[in-house]
Amino acid sequence: MELLPKSETIALREKYIAPSCDLFFRKDPLKIVRGKGQYMYDELGNAYLDCINNVAHVGHCHPAVVKAGCEQMALISTNNRFLHDNIVLCAQRLIATMPSDLSVCFFVNSGSEANDLAMRLAQIHTGNTDIITLHGAYHGHLTSTVDISPYKLNMPGGPPKKEFVNIAPLPDSYRGKYRDTTYNNDEVGHLYAEEVKEICKKIQGKGKGVCAFIAESFISCGGQIIPPKGYFREVYQHVRAAGGICIADEVQVGFGRVGNHWWAFQMHGDDIVPDIVTLGKPMGNGHPVAAVITTKAVAESFKKTGVGYFNTYGGNPVSCAIANAVLDVIEAENLKERALEVGDYLKNACEKLKQQHEIIGDVRGAGLFVGIELVTDRIQRVPAKEIASYVVNRMKEEHVLLSSDGPEQNVIKFKPPMVFTKENVDTVVLLLNGILQEVKNIPHLCCAEKSTDNLISGKGPLNIKKTVKEQVKCI
């Protein structure tokens, strides 16, 4: 099919697509027409290094994943009320990566559906309704998941918080309520866990019990936060003592992204075992397949209601063929080990940047999940939101795609496809260094009231050792 001119694509989108459907780089949006590995290409053939697309987990359009989907689609795609090998083999493989108590699978289409089903399971199993979530959390776009996503609730025009939703402070030891400047890591974790304990007490004081505590094992939209040592251990104890169960959202951080383990919750200790784990679209490299893994006890509670669970596309043969292929690729290409090696290389390179640029307040992460927090004052840790926006837009001009997030939108996020390389890291860091040097020459950019709309263009390409265009020849 012949491509439309970009201007016509924009005009048709403005006419037919709901205006609330956001675009990246809305001032000059990209028209992406194909992808390969860690690169995406626009309609002119320009390559962009993708540092943020965790959904394309094993790389855009991985041939083994595409082949598996095409071959199964040519045979049959139907719902999971018919027997098929793909669904049971996929469930078996997923459960083999989990602690032994997590032994039952439900298949769904997305992380949003997974979290919705997790809450339903928790409500039925406990008989309670009160949910504890974290400030800055995002768990999906369904009505039920937006209700437990302060990331959305706190936006202008966001829905009012429901009475059954209880929000605990984000366990951020850098800019949160309890900081590493005052307390050591163990103390910070304990203090944040005590906040959850107090919420449990308030719920019980009303004569009710807790339904569930839900949190990403590492917090993504909240600002690439690594919860402090001991936090989840204490929180899980408090929640379970109040009658609740614990849900680990692994939608953005699972499938080996953290390097050391398959799942980020495993980074917090062998004794940290959630009651429910939710998985999202990285499971299908972007194809709509996701899952909920839980215990036999929770699954049995759901069965006793007499209401069967059915999802037309959840676990269909094509989706499960693709998910199995993704697992094959992770194992065959040693992507867990690669995430650890390249992620450490990225963190170390960013730490060196921090030594050169006062604007970098903190570098944190694990594997290919890394955040750079920008601040205008390292002592007061004042968020540099406008500078983060400038950096993201300038990097796009240099054909590197990044995003910023966190409550103040001042954290530069790295969640690239797992095929990211050390050479990619070198390119990104060289460009970041040059752009942060630019920032030093724009004093008024540090003013929080200043818009960056008129500061995002005209710099021209930076002089680096190897451009993205040259680097892409390597794949």
CSV table of C-alpha atoms in Angstrom, one decimal:
chain,number,residue,atom,x,y,z
A,1,MET,CA,0.0,0.0,0.0
A,2,GLU,CA,1.3,3.4,-1.0
A,3,LEU,CA,2.0,5.7,2.0
A,4,LEU,CA,0.0,8.8,2.5
A,5,PRO,CA,2.0,12.1,2.8
A,6,LYS,CA,2.6,12.9,6.4
A,7,SER,CA,0.5,16.0,6.2
A,8,GLU,CA,-2.5,14.0,5.0
A,9,THR,CA,-2.0,11.4,7.8
A,10,ILE,CA,-2.0,14.2,10.4
A,11,ALA,CA,-5.1,15.8,8.8
A,12,LEU,CA,-7.0,12.4,8.8
A,13,ARG,CA,-5.9,11.8,12.4
A,14,GLU,CA,-7.2,15.2,13.5
A,15,LYS,CA,-10.5,14.5,11.7
A,16,TYR,CA,-11.2,10.9,12.8
A,17,ILE,CA,-9.1,10.1,15.9
A,18,ALA,CA,-10.3,11.3,19.3
A,19,PRO,CA,-8.3,14.4,20.3
A,20,SER,CA,-7.5,12.8,23.7
A,21,CYS,CA,-5.4,10.1,22.0
A,22,ASP,CA,-2.0,11.6,22.6
A,23,LEU,CA,1.0,11.5,20.3
A,24,PHE,CA,4.6,11.6,21.2
A,25,PHE,CA,6.3,14.9,20.2
A,26,ARG,CA,2.9,16.5,19.3
A,27,LYS,CA,4.6,19.6,17.9
A,28,ASP,CA,6.3,17.5,15.3
A,29,PRO,CA,5.0,14.0,15.5
A,30,LEU,CA,6.9,11.1,14.0
A,31,LYS,CA,5.3,8.9,11.3
A,32,ILE,CA,6.8,5.5,12.0
A,33,VAL,CA,6.3,2.9,9.3
A,34,ARG,CA,8.6,0.0,10.2
A,35,GLY,CA,10.9,-1.3,12.9
A,36,LYS,CA,13.8,-3.7,13.3
A,37,GLY,CA,15.6,-4.6,16.6
A,38,GLN,CA,16.1,-1.4,18.6
A,39,TYR,CA,15.4,0.9,15.7
A,40,MET,CA,12.2,2.5,14.3
A,41,TYR,CA,12.0,4.1,10.8
A,42,ASP,CA,9.9,7.0,9.6
A,43,GLU,CA,8.3,7.4,6.1
A,44,LEU,CA,11.5,8.9,4.8
A,45,GLY,CA,13.7,6.0,5.9
A,46,ASN,CA,15.3,7.8,8.8
A,47,ALA,CA,16.3,5.6,11.7
A,48,TYR,CA,15.5,6.4,15.3
A,49,LEU,CA,17.2,4.6,18.2
A,50,ASP,CA,14.4,3.4,20.5
A,51,CYS,CA,15.2,3.8,24.2
A,52,ILE,CA,11.7,3.6,25.6
A,53,ASN,CA,9.8,0.8,23.9
A,54,ASN,CA,9.6,-1.9,26.5
A,55,VAL,CA,6.6,-3.4,24.7
A,56,ALA,CA,8.9,-4.5,21.8
A,57,HIS,CA,10.7,-6.6,24.4
A,58,VAL,CA,12.9,-8.7,22.2
A,59,GLY,CA,13.3,-6.1,19.5
A,60,HIS,CA,10.9,-4.7,16.9
A,61,CYS,CA,9.6,-7.3,14.4
A,62,HIS,CA,11.9,-10.1,15.6
A,63,PRO,CA,11.8,-12.6,12.8
A,64,ALA,CA,11.2,-15.7,15.1
A,65,VAL,CA,8.3,-14.0,16.7
A,66,VAL,CA,6.8,-12.8,13.4
A,67,LYS,CA,7.2,-16.3,11.9
A,68,ALA,CA,5.5,-18.0,14.9
A,69,GLY,CA,2.5,-15.7,14.6
A,70,CYS,CA,2.2,-16.1,10.9
A,71,GLU,CA,2.4,-19.9,10.9
A,72,GLN,CA,-0.2,-20.2,13.7
A,73,MET,CA,-2.5,-17.7,12.1
A,74,ALA,CA,-2.5,-19.8,8.9
A,75,LEU,CA,-3.7,-22.8,10.9
A,76,ILE,CA,-6.3,-21.6,13.4
A,77,SER,CA,-7.0,-18.7,15.8
A,78,THR,CA,-10.0,-19.4,18.1
A,79,ASN,CA,-10.9,-18.9,21.7
A,80,ASN,CA,-9.6,-20.9,24.6
A,81,ARG,CA,-12.7,-22.9,25.3
A,82,PHE,CA,-11.2,-25.4,22.8
A,83,LEU,CA,-8.2,-27.5,23.8
A,84,HIS,CA,-4.9,-26.4,22.2
A,85,ASP,CA,-1.3,-27.1,23.1
A,86,ASN,CA,-0.1,-23.5,22.8
A,87,ILE,CA,-1.9,-22.2,25.8
A,88,VAL,CA,-0.9,-25.0,28.2
A,89,LEU,CA,2.7,-25.0,27.1
A,90,CYS,CA,2.8,-21.2,27.5
A,91,ALA,CA,1.3,-21.5,31.0
A,92,GLN,CA,3.8,-24.2,31.9
A,93,ARG,CA,6.8,-22.1,30.8
A,94,LEU,CA,5.6,-19.0,32.7
A,95,ILE,CA,5.0,-20.9,35.9
A,96,ALA,CA,8.4,-22.5,35.7
A,97,THR,CA,9.9,-19.0,36.1
A,98,MET,CA,7.9,-18.2,39.3
A,99,PRO,CA,8.1,-19.3,42.9
A,100,SER,CA,6.3,-22.6,43.5
A,101,ASP,CA,3.3,-21.1,45.2
A,102,LEU,CA,2.4,-19.2,42.0
A,103,SER,CA,1.1,-22.0,40.0
A,104,VAL,CA,-2.1,-21.0,38.1
A,105,CYS,CA,-2.5,-18.9,34.9
A,106,PHE,CA,-5.3,-16.8,33.5
A,107,PHE,CA,-4.7,-15.4,30.0
A,108,VAL,CA,-5.9,-11.9,29.0
A,109,ASN,CA,-5.1,-9.3,26.3
A,110,SER,CA,-3.2,-6.5,28.1
A,111,GLY,CA,-1.7,-5.3,31.3
A,112,SER,CA,-4.8,-3.3,32.0
A,113,GLU,CA,-7.0,-6.4,31.7
A,114,ALA,CA,-4.5,-8.3,33.9
A,115,ASN,CA,-4.7,-5.8,36.7
A,116,ASP,CA,-8.5,-5.6,36.4
A,117,LEU,CA,-8.7,-9.3,36.8
A,118,ALA,CA,-6.2,-9.3,39.7
A,119,MET,CA,-8.4,-6.9,41.6
A,120,ARG,CA,-11.5,-9.0,40.9
A,121,LEU,CA,-9.6,-12.1,42.2
A,122,ALA,CA,-8.5,-10.2,45.3
A,123,GLN,CA,-12.1,-9.0,46.1
A,124,ILE,CA,-13.6,-12.5,45.7
A,125,HIS,CA,-10.8,-14.2,47.7
A,126,THR,CA,-10.7,-11.7,50.6
A,127,GLY,CA,-14.3,-10.5,50.6
A,128,ASN,CA,-12.9,-7.0,51.1
A,129,THR,CA,-13.0,-4.0,48.8
A,130,ASP,CA,-10.3,-1.5,50.0
A,131,ILE,CA,-7.3,-1.3,47.8
A,132,ILE,CA,-3.9,0.3,48.7
A,133,THR,CA,-2.0,1.8,45.8
A,134,LEU,CA,1.0,4.1,45.6
A,135,HIS,CA,1.2,7.8,44.7
A,136,GLY,CA,2.3,8.1,41.1
A,137,ALA,CA,1.3,4.6,40.2
A,138,TYR,CA,-0.2,3.6,36.9
A,139,HIS,CA,-1.9,0.3,36.4
A,140,GLY,CA,-3.9,0.6,33.2
A,141,HIS,CA,-6.5,2.5,31.2
A,142,LEU,CA,-9.7,0.6,32.2
A,143,THR,CA,-12.2,2.4,34.5
A,144,SER,CA,-11.2,0.0,37.3
A,145,THR,CA,-7.5,0.5,36.8
A,146,VAL,CA,-7.6,4.2,36.4
A,147,ASP,CA,-9.4,4.3,39.8
A,148,ILE,CA,-6.2,2.8,41.4
A,149,SER,CA,-3.8,4.9,39.3
A,150,PRO,CA,-2.9,8.2,41.0
A,151,TYR,CA,-0.7,8.9,37.9
A,152,LYS,CA,-4.1,9.5,36.2
A,153,LEU,CA,-6.2,10.6,39.1
A,154,ASN,CA,-3.9,13.6,39.8
A,155,MET,CA,-4.0,15.0,36.3
A,156,PRO,CA,-6.2,18.0,35.6
A,157,GLY,CA,-9.7,16.7,34.9
A,158,GLY,CA,-8.9,13.3,36.3
A,159,PRO,CA,-11.7,11.4,38.0
A,160,PRO,CA,-12.2,11.8,41.7
A,161,LYS,CA,-10.6,9.3,44.0
A,162,LYS,CA,-13.0,6.5,45.0
A,163,GLU,CA,-13.6,5.9,48.7
A,164,PHE,CA,-12.2,2.3,48.6
A,165,VAL,CA,-8.9,3.6,47.1
A,166,ASN,CA,-6.2,4.3,49.7
A,167,ILE,CA,-3.0,6.0,48.5
A,168,ALA,CA,0.4,5.4,50.2
A,169,PRO,CA,3.4,7.6,49.6
A,170,LEU,CA,5.7,6.6,46.7
A,171,PRO,CA,8.7,4.8,48.3
A,172,ASP,CA,11.2,7.3,46.8
A,173,SER,CA,14.3,7.7,48.8
A,174,TYR,CA,15.7,10.5,46.6
A,175,ARG,CA,12.8,13.1,46.5
A,176,GLY,CA,10.1,11.5,48.6
A,177,LYS,CA,8.8,12.0,52.1
A,178,TYR,CA,11.7,10.0,53.6
A,179,ARG,CA,15.1,10.7,52.0
A,180,ASP,CA,18.5,9.1,51.9
A,181,THR,CA,19.9,12.4,53.2
A,182,THR,CA,18.3,11.8,56.6
A,183,TYR,CA,17.9,8.1,56.9
A,184,ASN,CA,19.9,5.0,55.8
A,185,ASN,CA,18.4,2.6,53.3
A,186,ASP,CA,17.0,0.2,55.9
A,187,GLU,CA,15.3,3.0,57.8
A,188,VAL,CA,13.8,4.5,54.6
A,189,GLY,CA,12.2,1.2,53.7
A,190,HIS,CA,10.8,0.8,57.2
A,191,LEU,CA,9.4,4.3,57.4
A,192,TYR,CA,7.6,4.0,54.0
A,193,ALA,CA,6.2,0.6,55.1
A,194,GLU,CA,4.9,2.1,58.3
A,195,GLU,CA,2.8,4.4,56.1
A,196,VAL,CA,1.1,1.4,54.6
A,197,LYS,CA,0.7,-0.1,58.1
A,198,GLU,CA,-1.2,3.1,59.2
A,199,ILE,CA,-3.5,2.8,56.2
A,200,CYS,CA,-4.2,-0.8,57.2
A,201,LYS,CA,-5.1,0.3,60.7
A,202,LYS,CA,-7.5,3.0,59.4
A,203,ILE,CA,-9.3,0.5,57.2
A,204,GLN,CA,-9.6,-1.9,60.1
A,205,GLY,CA,-10.7,0.9,62.4
A,206,LYS,CA,-13.8,1.2,60.2
A,207,GLY,CA,-14.6,-2.4,60.8
A,208,LYS,CA,-13.3,-3.5,57.4
A,209,GLY,CA,-10.4,-5.5,56.1
A,210,VAL,CA,-7.9,-4.8,53.3
A,211,CYS,CA,-8.6,-6.3,49.9
A,212,ALA,CA,-5.2,-5.9,48.3
A,213,PHE,CA,-2.0,-3.9,48.0
A,214,ILE,CA,-0.9,-3.4,44.4
A,215,ALA,CA,2.4,-2.0,43.2
A,216,GLU,CA,4.9,-2.3,40.4
A,217,SER,CA,7.9,-4.2,41.6
A,218,PHE,CA,9.9,-1.2,40.4
A,219,ILE,CA,7.8,1.9,39.8
A,220,SER,CA,7.9,3.1,36.2
A,221,CYS,CA,5.6,6.0,35.6
A,222,GLY,CA,6.2,7.2,39.1
A,223,GLY,CA,9.8,8.0,38.0
A,224,GLN,CA,11.8,4.8,37.6
A,225,ILE,CA,11.8,4.3,41.4
A,226,ILE,CA,13.7,1.3,43.0
A,227,PRO,CA,11.8,0.8,46.3
A,228,PRO,CA,14.2,0.7,49.3
A,229,LYS,CA,15.5,-2.4,51.0
A,230,GLY,CA,13.0,-4.2,53.2
A,231,TYR,CA,10.0,-2.2,52.0
A,232,PHE,CA,8.0,-4.9,50.3
A,233,ARG,CA,8.9,-7.4,53.0
A,234,GLU,CA,7.2,-5.3,55.7
A,235,VAL,CA,4.4,-4.1,53.5
A,236,TYR,CA,3.4,-7.6,52.6
A,237,GLN,CA,3.3,-8.5,56.3
A,238,HIS,CA,1.1,-5.6,57.2
A,239,VAL,CA,-1.3,-6.1,54.3
A,240,ARG,CA,-1.7,-9.9,55.0
A,241,ALA,CA,-2.2,-9.3,58.7
A,242,ALA,CA,-5.1,-6.9,57.7
A,243,GLY,CA,-6.7,-9.6,55.6
A,244,GLY,CA,-5.4,-8.5,52.2
A,245,ILE,CA,-3.3,-10.1,49.5
A,246,CYS,CA,-0.4,-8.6,47.5
A,247,ILE,CA,-0.3,-8.0,43.8
A,248,ALA,CA,3.0,-7.4,41.9
A,249,ASP,CA,2.5,-5.5,38.7
A,250,GLU,CA,5.3,-6.8,36.3
A,251,VAL,CA,3.8,-5.3,33.1
A,252,GLN,CA,6.7,-2.9,32.5
A,253,VAL,CA,9.5,-4.5,34.4
A,254,GLY,CA,9.2,-8.3,33.9
A,255,PHE,CA,10.5,-10.9,31.5
A,256,GLY,CA,14.2,-10.5,32.5
A,257,ARG,CA,14.4,-6.7,32.0
A,258,VAL,CA,16.1,-6.3,35.4
A,259,GLY,CA,18.8,-8.7,34.4
A,260,ASN,CA,19.4,-10.7,37.5
A,261,HIS,CA,15.9,-12.4,37.5
A,262,TRP,CA,12.9,-13.1,35.3
A,263,TRP,CA,10.8,-10.9,37.5
A,264,ALA,CA,11.6,-7.6,39.3
A,265,PHE,CA,9.8,-8.7,42.6
A,266,GLN,CA,12.6,-11.4,42.9
A,267,MET,CA,15.1,-8.5,43.3
A,268,HIS,CA,13.6,-7.8,46.7
A,269,GLY,CA,14.5,-11.1,48.3
A,270,ASP,CA,13.7,-14.8,47.9
A,271,ASP,CA,11.0,-14.5,50.6
A,272,ILE,CA,9.1,-11.8,48.7
A,273,VAL,CA,6.3,-13.8,47.0
A,274,PRO,CA,3.2,-12.0,45.8
A,275,ASP,CA,-0.2,-13.7,45.8
A,276,ILE,CA,-0.8,-12.4,42.3
A,277,VAL,CA,1.6,-11.4,39.5
A,278,THR,CA,0.3,-9.4,36.4
A,279,LEU,CA,2.1,-9.5,33.1
A,280,GLY,CA,1.5,-7.3,30.0
A,281,LYS,CA,2.2,-6.9,26.3
A,282,PRO,CA,6.0,-7.4,26.4
A,283,MET,CA,5.0,-11.0,26.7
A,284,GLY,CA,4.0,-10.9,23.0
A,285,ASN,CA,6.5,-8.3,21.9
A,286,GLY,CA,3.7,-5.9,21.4
A,287,HIS,CA,1.1,-8.5,20.2
A,288,PRO,CA,-2.0,-8.3,22.6
A,289,VAL,CA,-1.3,-11.1,25.0
A,290,ALA,CA,-0.9,-10.9,28.8
A,291,ALA,CA,-1.4,-13.0,31.9
A,292,VAL,CA,-2.3,-13.2,35.6
A,293,ILE,CA,-0.3,-15.8,37.7
A,294,THR,CA,-1.7,-16.6,41.1
A,295,THR,CA,-1.9,-19.3,43.8
A,296,LYS,CA,-4.2,-22.3,43.8
A,297,ALA,CA,-6.0,-20.8,46.9
A,298,VAL,CA,-6.9,-17.6,45.1
A,299,ALA,CA,-7.9,-19.5,41.9
A,300,GLU,CA,-10.1,-21.9,43.9
A,301,SER,CA,-11.9,-18.9,45.6
A,302,PHE,CA,-12.7,-17.6,42.1
A,303,LYS,CA,-14.0,-21.0,41.0
A,304,LYS,CA,-16.3,-21.3,44.0
A,305,THR,CA,-18.3,-18.3,42.9
A,306,GLY,CA,-19.7,-20.4,40.1
A,307,VAL,CA,-19.0,-17.6,37.5
A,308,GLY,CA,-16.7,-19.0,34.8
A,309,TYR,CA,-14.0,-16.8,33.4
A,310,PHE,CA,-14.0,-16.4,29.6
A,311,ASN,CA,-11.9,-14.1,27.5
A,312,THR,CA,-12.4,-14.4,23.7
A,313,TYR,CA,-8.9,-13.6,22.7
A,314,GLY,CA,-7.0,-14.3,26.0
A,315,GLY,CA,-4.8,-17.3,25.4
A,316,ASN,CA,-5.8,-17.9,21.8
A,317,PRO,CA,-3.4,-20.1,19.8
A,318,VAL,CA,-1.8,-17.3,17.8
A,319,SER,CA,-1.2,-15.1,20.9
A,320,CYS,CA,0.3,-18.1,22.8
A,321,ALA,CA,2.4,-19.1,19.8
A,322,ILE,CA,3.9,-15.6,19.8
A,323,ALA,CA,4.4,-15.6,23.6
A,324,ASN,CA,6.2,-18.9,23.4
A,325,ALA,CA,8.4,-17.5,20.6
A,326,VAL,CA,9.3,-14.5,22.8
A,327,LEU,CA,10.3,-16.8,25.7
A,328,ASP,CA,12.4,-18.8,23.1
A,329,VAL,CA,14.2,-15.7,22.0
A,330,ILE,CA,14.9,-14.5,25.6
A,331,GLU,CA,16.5,-17.8,26.3
A,332,ALA,CA,18.3,-18.4,23.0
A,333,GLU,CA,19.8,-14.9,22.8
A,334,ASN,CA,20.6,-14.7,26.5
A,335,LEU,CA,18.7,-11.5,26.8
A,336,LYS,CA,18.4,-11.6,30.6
A,337,GLU,CA,22.2,-11.7,30.8
A,338,ARG,CA,22.5,-9.1,28.1
A,339,ALA,CA,20.1,-6.8,30.1
A,340,LEU,CA,22.4,-7.1,33.1
A,341,GLU,CA,25.6,-6.4,31.2
A,342,VAL,CA,24.4,-3.6,29.0
A,343,GLY,CA,22.3,-2.1,31.8
A,344,ASP,CA,25.3,-2.0,34.1
A,345,TYR,CA,27.3,-0.3,31.3
A,346,LEU,CA,24.5,2.2,30.8
A,347,LYS,CA,24.2,3.0,34.5
A,348,ASN,CA,28.0,3.5,34.8
A,349,ALA,CA,28.1,5.7,31.8
A,350,CYS,CA,25.2,7.8,33.3
A,351,GLU,CA,27.1,8.0,36.6
A,352,LYS,CA,30.0,9.5,34.7
A,353,LEU,CA,27.7,12.0,33.1
A,354,LYS,CA,26.5,12.9,36.6
A,355,GLN,CA,30.0,13.9,37.6
A,356,GLN,CA,30.1,16.3,34.7
A,357,HIS,CA,26.7,17.8,34.9
A,358,GLU,CA,25.2,19.3,38.1
A,359,ILE,CA,21.7,19.0,36.5
A,360,ILE,CA,21.8,15.2,37.1
A,361,GLY,CA,20.7,14.6,40.6
A,362,ASP,CA,20.3,10.9,40.6
A,363,VAL,CA,21.0,7.8,38.5
A,364,ARG,CA,19.1,4.6,39.4
A,365,GLY,CA,17.9,1.3,38.0
A,366,ALA,CA,18.5,-2.3,37.4
A,367,GLY,CA,19.2,-4.0,34.1
A,368,LEU,CA,17.6,-2.2,31.2
A,369,PHE,CA,15.4,-0.2,33.5
A,370,VAL,CA,17.2,3.1,34.3
A,371,GLY,CA,16.2,6.6,35.3
A,372,ILE,CA,18.1,9.9,35.3
A,373,GLU,CA,16.6,12.4,37.6
A,374,LEU,CA,17.2,16.1,36.6
A,375,VAL,CA,17.3,18.8,39.3
A,376,THR,CA,18.1,22.5,39.2
A,377,ASP,CA,19.5,22.2,42.8
A,378,ARG,CA,21.2,19.1,44.1
A,379,ILE,CA,20.8,20.1,47.7
A,380,GLN,CA,17.1,21.0,47.6
A,381,ARG,CA,16.5,18.4,44.8
A,382,VAL,CA,14.3,20.8,42.9
A,383,PRO,CA,12.9,19.0,39.8
A,384,ALA,CA,14.1,20.3,36.4
A,385,LYS,CA,10.9,19.6,34.5
A,386,GLU,CA,11.5,22.1,31.7
A,387,ILE,CA,15.0,20.9,31.1
A,388,ALA,CA,13.9,17.3,30.9
A,389,SER,CA,11.4,18.3,28.3
A,390,TYR,CA,14.1,20.1,26.4
A,391,VAL,CA,16.4,17.1,26.6
A,392,VAL,CA,13.8,14.7,25.3
A,393,ASN,CA,12.9,16.9,22.3
A,394,ARG,CA,16.5,17.6,21.4
A,395,MET,CA,17.4,13.9,21.6
A,396,LYS,CA,14.5,13.2,19.2
A,397,GLU,CA,16.1,15.7,16.8
A,398,GLU,CA,19.2,13.6,17.1
A,399,HIS,CA,17.2,10.5,16.2
A,400,VAL,CA,17.1,9.0,19.7
A,401,LEU,CA,13.8,8.5,21.4
A,402,LEU,CA,13.5,9.0,25.1
A,403,SER,CA,10.7,10.1,27.4
A,404,SER,CA,10.4,11.8,30.8
A,405,ASP,CA,8.2,10.8,33.6
A,406,GLY,CA,7.6,10.9,37.4
A,407,PRO,CA,5.3,13.1,39.4
A,408,GLU,CA,7.2,16.2,38.2
A,409,GLN,CA,8.1,14.8,34.7
A,410,ASN,CA,11.8,15.4,35.4
A,411,VAL,CA,13.1,11.8,35.2
A,412,ILE,CA,14.6,10.6,31.9
A,413,LYS,CA,13.5,7.0,31.3
A,414,PHE,CA,15.4,4.1,29.7
A,415,LYS,CA,13.4,1.0,28.9
A,416,PRO,CA,14.7,0.0,25.5
A,417,PRO,CA,14.2,-3.3,23.7
A,418,MET,CA,16.3,-6.0,25.3
A,419,VAL,CA,18.6,-6.2,22.2
A,420,PHE,CA,20.1,-2.8,23.1
A,421,THR,CA,23.9,-2.8,22.8
A,422,LYS,CA,26.8,-1.1,24.5
A,423,GLU,CA,27.4,0.8,21.2
A,424,ASN,CA,23.9,2.1,21.5
A,425,VAL,CA,24.7,3.3,25.0
A,426,ASP,CA,27.8,5.1,23.8
A,427,THR,CA,25.8,6.9,21.2
A,428,VAL,CA,23.1,8.0,23.6
A,429,VAL,CA,25.5,9.1,26.3
A,430,LEU,CA,27.6,11.2,23.8
A,431,LEU,CA,24.4,12.9,22.6
A,432,LEU,CA,23.2,13.5,26.2
A,433,ASN,CA,26.5,15.0,27.1
A,434,GLY,CA,26.3,17.4,24.2
A,435,ILE,CA,22.7,18.4,24.9
A,436,LEU,CA,23.4,18.9,28.7
A,437,GLN,CA,26.2,21.2,27.6
A,438,GLU,CA,23.7,23.2,25.6
A,439,VAL,CA,21.5,23.5,28.6
A,440,LYS,CA,24.3,25.3,30.4
A,441,ASN,CA,24.2,28.0,27.7
A,442,ILE,CA,20.4,28.6,28.1
A,443,PRO,CA,20.2,30.1,31.6
A,444,HIS,CA,16.5,31.0,31.4
A,445,LEU,CA,15.6,27.4,30.7
A,446,CYS,CA,16.1,26.8,34.5
A,447,CYS,CA,13.1,29.0,35.2
A,448,ALA,CA,10.2,26.7,36.1
A,449,GLU,CA,7.7,29.1,34.6
A,450,LYS,CA,9.4,29.2,31.2
A,451,SER,CA,7.9,27.2,28.4
A,452,THR,CA,10.2,25.2,26.2
A,453,ASP,CA,8.0,25.4,23.1
A,454,ASN,CA,10.2,28.0,21.4
A,455,LEU,CA,13.5,26.4,22.5
A,456,ILE,CA,13.3,22.9,20.9
A,457,SER,CA,14.7,23.4,17.5
A,458,GLY,CA,17.5,24.9,15.4
A,459,LYS,CA,20.5,23.5,17.2
A,460,GLY,CA,21.6,21.3,14.3
A,461,PRO,CA,23.2,17.8,14.6
A,462,LEU,CA,25.7,17.4,17.3
A,463,ASN,CA,29.2,16.3,16.4
A,464,ILE,CA,29.5,12.8,17.8
A,465,LYS,CA,31.7,9.8,16.9
A,466,LYS,CA,29.0,7.8,15.3
A,467,THR,CA,25.5,9.0,14.4
A,468,VAL,CA,22.4,6.9,14.7
A,469,LYS,CA,22.3,6.8,10.9
A,470,GLU,CA,25.8,5.4,10.7
A,471,GLN,CA,25.2,3.0,13.6
A,472,VAL,CA,22.1,1.5,12.1
A,473,LYS,CA,24.2,0.0,9.3
A,474,CYS,CA,25.5,-2.4,11.9
A,475,ILE,CA,22.2,-4.3,12.1
